[in-house]
mmCIF file of C-alpha atoms in Angstrom:
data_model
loop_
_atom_site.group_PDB
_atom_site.id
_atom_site.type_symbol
_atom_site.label_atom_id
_atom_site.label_comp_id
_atom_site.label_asym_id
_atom_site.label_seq_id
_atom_site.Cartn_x
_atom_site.Cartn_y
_atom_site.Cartn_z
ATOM 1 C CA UNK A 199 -36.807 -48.005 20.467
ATOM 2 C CA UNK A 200 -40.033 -48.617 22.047
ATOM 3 C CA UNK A 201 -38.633 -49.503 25.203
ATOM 4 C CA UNK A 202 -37.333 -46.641 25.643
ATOM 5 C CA UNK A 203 -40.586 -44.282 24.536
ATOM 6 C CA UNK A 204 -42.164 -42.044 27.013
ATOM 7 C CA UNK A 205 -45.193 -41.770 24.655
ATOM 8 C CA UNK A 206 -45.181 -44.696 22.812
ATOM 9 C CA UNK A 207 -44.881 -47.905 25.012
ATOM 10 C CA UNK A 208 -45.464 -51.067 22.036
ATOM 11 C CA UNK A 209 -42.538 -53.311 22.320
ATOM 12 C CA UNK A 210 -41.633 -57.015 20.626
ATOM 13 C CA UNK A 211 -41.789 -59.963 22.665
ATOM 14 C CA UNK A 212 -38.154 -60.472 24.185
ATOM 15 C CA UNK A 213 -37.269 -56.336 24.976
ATOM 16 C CA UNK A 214 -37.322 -55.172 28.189
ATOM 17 C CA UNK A 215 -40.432 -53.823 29.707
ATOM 18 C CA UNK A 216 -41.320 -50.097 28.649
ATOM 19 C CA UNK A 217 -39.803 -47.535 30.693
ATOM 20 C CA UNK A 218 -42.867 -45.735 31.234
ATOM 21 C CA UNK A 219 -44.629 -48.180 32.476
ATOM 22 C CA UNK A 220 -42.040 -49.573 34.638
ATOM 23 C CA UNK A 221 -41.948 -46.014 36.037
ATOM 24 C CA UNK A 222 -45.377 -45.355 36.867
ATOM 25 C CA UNK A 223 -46.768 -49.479 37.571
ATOM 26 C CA UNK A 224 -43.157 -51.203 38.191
ATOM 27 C CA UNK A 225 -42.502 -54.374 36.440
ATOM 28 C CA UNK A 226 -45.434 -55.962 34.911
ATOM 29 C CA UNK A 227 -46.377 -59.428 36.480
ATOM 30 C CA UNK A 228 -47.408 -60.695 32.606
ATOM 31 C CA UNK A 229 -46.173 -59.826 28.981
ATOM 32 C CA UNK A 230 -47.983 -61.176 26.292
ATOM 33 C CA UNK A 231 -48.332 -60.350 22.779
ATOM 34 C CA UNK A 232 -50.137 -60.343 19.590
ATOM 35 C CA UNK A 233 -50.317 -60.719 15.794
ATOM 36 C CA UNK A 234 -53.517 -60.778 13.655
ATOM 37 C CA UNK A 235 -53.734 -62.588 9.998
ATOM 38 C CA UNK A 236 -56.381 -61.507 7.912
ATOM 39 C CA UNK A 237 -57.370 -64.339 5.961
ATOM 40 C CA UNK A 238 -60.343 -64.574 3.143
ATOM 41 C CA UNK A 239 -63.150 -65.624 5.546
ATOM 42 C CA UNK A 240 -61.999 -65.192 8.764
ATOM 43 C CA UNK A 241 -60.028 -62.710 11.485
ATOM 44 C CA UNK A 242 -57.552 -64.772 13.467
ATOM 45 C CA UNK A 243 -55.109 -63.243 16.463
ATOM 46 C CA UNK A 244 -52.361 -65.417 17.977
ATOM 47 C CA UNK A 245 -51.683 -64.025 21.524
ATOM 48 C CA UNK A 246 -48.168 -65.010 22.416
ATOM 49 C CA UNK A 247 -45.595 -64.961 25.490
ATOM 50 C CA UNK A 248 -42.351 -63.253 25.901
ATOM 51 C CA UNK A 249 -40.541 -66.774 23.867
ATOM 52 C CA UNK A 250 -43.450 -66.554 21.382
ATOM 53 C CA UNK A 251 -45.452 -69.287 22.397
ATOM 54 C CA UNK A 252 -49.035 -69.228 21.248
ATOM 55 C CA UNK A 253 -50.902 -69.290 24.909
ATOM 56 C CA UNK A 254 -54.377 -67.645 23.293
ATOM 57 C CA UNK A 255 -56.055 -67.989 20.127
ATOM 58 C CA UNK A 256 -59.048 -65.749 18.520
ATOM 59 C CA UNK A 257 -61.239 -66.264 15.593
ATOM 60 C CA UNK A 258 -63.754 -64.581 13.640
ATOM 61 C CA UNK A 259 -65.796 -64.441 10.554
ATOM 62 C CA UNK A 260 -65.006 -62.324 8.162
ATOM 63 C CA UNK A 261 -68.046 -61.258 6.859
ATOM 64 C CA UNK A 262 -70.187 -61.270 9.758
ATOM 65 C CA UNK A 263 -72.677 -58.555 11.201
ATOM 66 C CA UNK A 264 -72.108 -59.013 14.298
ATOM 67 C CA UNK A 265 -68.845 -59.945 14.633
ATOM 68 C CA UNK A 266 -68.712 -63.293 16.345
ATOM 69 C CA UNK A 267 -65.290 -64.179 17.703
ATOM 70 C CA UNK A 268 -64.240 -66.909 20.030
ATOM 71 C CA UNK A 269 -61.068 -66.805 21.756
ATOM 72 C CA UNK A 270 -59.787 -70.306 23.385
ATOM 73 C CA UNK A 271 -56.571 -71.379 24.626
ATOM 74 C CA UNK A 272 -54.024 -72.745 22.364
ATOM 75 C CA UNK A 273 -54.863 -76.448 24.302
ATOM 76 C CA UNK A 274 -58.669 -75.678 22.284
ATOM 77 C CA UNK A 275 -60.062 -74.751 25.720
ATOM 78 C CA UNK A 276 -62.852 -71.911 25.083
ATOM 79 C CA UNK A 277 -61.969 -68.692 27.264
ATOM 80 C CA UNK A 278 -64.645 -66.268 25.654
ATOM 81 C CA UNK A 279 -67.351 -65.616 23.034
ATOM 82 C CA UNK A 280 -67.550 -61.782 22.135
ATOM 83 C CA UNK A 281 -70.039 -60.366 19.885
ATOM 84 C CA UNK A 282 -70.874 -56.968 18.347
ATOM 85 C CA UNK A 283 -74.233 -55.318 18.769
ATOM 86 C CA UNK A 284 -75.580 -52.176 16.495
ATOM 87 C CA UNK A 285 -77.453 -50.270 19.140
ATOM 88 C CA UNK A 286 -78.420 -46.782 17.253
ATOM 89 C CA UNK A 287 -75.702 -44.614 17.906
ATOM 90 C CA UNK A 288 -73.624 -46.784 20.247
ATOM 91 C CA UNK A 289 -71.316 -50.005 19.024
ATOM 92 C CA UNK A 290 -71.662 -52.580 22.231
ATOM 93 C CA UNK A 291 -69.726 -55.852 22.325
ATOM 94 C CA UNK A 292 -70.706 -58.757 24.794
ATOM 95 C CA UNK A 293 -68.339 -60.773 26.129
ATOM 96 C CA UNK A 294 -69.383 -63.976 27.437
ATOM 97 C CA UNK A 295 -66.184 -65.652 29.733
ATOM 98 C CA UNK A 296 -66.259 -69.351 29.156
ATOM 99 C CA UNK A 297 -66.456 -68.990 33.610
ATOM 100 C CA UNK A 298 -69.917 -67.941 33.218
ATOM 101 C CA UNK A 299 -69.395 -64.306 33.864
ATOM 102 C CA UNK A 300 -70.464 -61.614 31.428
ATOM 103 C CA UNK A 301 -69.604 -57.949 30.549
ATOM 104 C CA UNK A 302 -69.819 -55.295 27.520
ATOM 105 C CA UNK A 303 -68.120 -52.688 26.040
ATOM 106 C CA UNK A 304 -69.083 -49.119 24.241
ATOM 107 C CA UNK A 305 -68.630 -46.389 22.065
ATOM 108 C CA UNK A 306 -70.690 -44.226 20.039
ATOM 109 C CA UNK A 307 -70.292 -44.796 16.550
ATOM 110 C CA UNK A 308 -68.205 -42.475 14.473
ATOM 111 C CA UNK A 309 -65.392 -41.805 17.025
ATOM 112 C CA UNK A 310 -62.188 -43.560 16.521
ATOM 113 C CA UNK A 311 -62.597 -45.091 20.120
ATOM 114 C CA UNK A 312 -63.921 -43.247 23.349
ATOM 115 C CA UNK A 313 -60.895 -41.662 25.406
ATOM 116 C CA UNK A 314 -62.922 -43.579 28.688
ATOM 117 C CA UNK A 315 -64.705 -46.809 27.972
ATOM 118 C CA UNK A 316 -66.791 -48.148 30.735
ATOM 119 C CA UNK A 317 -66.806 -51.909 31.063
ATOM 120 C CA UNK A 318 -70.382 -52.699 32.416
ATOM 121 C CA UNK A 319 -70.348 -55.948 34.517
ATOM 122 C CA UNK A 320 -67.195 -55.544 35.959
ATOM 123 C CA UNK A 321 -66.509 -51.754 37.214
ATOM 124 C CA UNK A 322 -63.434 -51.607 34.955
ATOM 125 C CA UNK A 323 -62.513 -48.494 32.792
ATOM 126 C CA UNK A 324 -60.479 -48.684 29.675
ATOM 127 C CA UNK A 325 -58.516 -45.149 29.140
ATOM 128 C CA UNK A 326 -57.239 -44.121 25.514
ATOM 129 C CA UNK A 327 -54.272 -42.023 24.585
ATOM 130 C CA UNK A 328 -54.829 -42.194 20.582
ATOM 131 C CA UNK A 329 -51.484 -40.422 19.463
ATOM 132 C CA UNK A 330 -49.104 -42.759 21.813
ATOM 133 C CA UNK A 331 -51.589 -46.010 20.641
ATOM 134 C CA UNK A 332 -52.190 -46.741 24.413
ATOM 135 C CA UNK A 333 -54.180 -47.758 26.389
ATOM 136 C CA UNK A 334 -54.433 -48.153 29.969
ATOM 137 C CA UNK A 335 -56.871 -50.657 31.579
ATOM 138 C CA UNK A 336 -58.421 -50.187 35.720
ATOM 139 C CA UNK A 337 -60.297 -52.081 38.053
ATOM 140 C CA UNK A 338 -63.461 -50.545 39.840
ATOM 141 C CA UNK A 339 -60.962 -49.321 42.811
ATOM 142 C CA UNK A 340 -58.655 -47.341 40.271
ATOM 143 C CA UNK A 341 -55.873 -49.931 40.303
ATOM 144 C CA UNK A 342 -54.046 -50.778 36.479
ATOM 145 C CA UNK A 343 -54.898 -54.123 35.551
ATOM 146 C CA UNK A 344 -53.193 -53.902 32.542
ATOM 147 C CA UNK A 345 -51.405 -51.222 30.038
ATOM 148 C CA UNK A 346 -51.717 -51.916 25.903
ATOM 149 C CA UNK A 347 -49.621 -50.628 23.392
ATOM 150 C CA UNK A 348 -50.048 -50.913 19.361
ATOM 151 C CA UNK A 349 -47.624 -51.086 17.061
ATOM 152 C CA UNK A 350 -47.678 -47.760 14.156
ATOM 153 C CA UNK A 351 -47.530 -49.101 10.584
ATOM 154 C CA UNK A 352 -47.650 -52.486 10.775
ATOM 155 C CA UNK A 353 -49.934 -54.602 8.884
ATOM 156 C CA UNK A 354 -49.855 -57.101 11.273
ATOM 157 C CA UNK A 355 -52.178 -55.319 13.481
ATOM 158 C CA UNK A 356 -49.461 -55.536 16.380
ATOM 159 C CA UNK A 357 -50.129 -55.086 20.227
ATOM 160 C CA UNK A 358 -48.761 -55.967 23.732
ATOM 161 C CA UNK A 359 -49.726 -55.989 26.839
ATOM 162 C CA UNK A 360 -48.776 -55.828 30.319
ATOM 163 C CA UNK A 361 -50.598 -57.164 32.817
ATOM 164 C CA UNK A 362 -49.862 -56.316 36.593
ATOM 165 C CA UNK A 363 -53.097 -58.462 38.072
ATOM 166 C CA UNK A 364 -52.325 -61.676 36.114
ATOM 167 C CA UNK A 365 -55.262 -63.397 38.093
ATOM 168 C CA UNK A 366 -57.664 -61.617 35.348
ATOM 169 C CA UNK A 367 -55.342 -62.566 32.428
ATOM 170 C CA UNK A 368 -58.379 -64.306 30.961
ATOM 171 C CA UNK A 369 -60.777 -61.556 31.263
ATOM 172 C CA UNK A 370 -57.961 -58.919 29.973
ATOM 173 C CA UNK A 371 -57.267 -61.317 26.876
ATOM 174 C CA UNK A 372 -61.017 -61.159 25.637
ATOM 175 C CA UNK A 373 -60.936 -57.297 26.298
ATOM 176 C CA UNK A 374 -57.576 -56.999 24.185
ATOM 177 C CA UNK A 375 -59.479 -58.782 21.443
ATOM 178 C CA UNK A 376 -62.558 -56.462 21.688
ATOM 179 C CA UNK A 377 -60.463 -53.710 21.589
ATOM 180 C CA UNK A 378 -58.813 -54.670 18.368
ATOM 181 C CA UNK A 379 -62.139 -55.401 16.746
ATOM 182 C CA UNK A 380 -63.515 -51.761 18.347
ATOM 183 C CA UNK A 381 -59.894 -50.131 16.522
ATOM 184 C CA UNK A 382 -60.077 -51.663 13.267
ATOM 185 C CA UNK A 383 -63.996 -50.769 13.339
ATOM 186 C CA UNK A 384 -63.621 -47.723 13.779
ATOM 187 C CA UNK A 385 -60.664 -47.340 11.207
ATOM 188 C CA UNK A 386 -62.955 -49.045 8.197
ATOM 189 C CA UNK A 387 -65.949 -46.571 9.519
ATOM 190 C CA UNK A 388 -63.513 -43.081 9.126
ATOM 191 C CA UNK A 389 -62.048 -44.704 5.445
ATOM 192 C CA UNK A 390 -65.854 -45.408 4.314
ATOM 193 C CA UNK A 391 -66.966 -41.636 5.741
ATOM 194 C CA UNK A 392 -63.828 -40.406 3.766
ATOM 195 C CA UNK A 393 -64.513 -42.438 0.601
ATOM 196 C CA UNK A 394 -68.526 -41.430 0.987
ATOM 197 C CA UNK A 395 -67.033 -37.495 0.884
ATOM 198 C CA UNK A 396 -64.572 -37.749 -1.758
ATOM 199 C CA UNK A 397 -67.237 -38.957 -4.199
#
């Protein structure tokens, strides 16, 4: 069904590509996948190809203030360290690639997540469509890197991703990851506001 979705683009590994994004990027150089597990003291992802092969691997503390996660490759080989900074009204995660290179994201505090979010270090912009779950991902020269789709209703915490520059699949990977931490974030900040007001 979400293959065929004009507004919704998630699909499971092994369906054909979406039709909207085949339509407005062609067919996608990369398709990989992802599943988190919630677990007592820690937030692990599995990121996944087409066959379901684990290729990436992130984990977190649970009960952490700032949100340390480390993503590696399924070989153990470190790919990035992100981290979450409280910055007065803004949320800001650093991402430190294992390559040496660095960037952040943003968003003010209180907003589900930013329709634009700038990605400072690298030029790239991160574009939200919060009804359809999307979310499209450009370089500095307006180009789509990559285009993300979440699953509705699943308490898996699904996504996938296609990635039409697969030379920054690393870099794309650790801003997935962000990005999930930024959503779920943001959903535990609107059910505390709504649990603060219904007392």
């Amino acid at each position: 069904m979400g293959v065929f979705s004009k507004i919704h683009r998630f699909r499971e590994a092994g369906e054909e590509a979406n039709v909207n994004n085949v339509s407005n990027f062609g067919v996608p150089a990369v398709s990989l996948f992802t599943t988190t597990k919630v677990f007592s003291l820690h937030h692990h992802i599995d990121i996944t190809d087409g066959n379901e092969n684990v290729l990436y691997q992130a984990d977190s503390k649970f009960f952490s203030l700032h949100d340390k996660t480390d993503v590696r490759r399924a070989t153990g080989e470190q790919v990035a360290h992100i981290e979450r900074k409280l910055l007065t009204l803004h949320e800001r995660h650093f991402v430190s690639m294992a390559d040496g290179s660095e960037f952040q994201l943003s968003n003010e505090l209180f907003h589900f997540i930013s329709d634009i979010t700038n990605i400072e270090g690298l030029g790239w912009q991160l574009k939200g469509n919060i009804l359809g779950l999307n979310f499209e991902l450009y370089d500095e020269g307006g180009a789509v890197i990559a285009v993300i789709g979440q699953k509705m209703f699943s308490i898996h915490d699904k996504y996938c991703i296609d990635i039409y520059k697969p030379e920054h699949v690393d870099k794309v990977v650790a801003i997935l990851v962000t990005l999930q931490h930024m959503i779920r974030d943001r959903e535990s900040s609107r059910s505390s506001g709504s649990s603060s007001s219904g007392d």
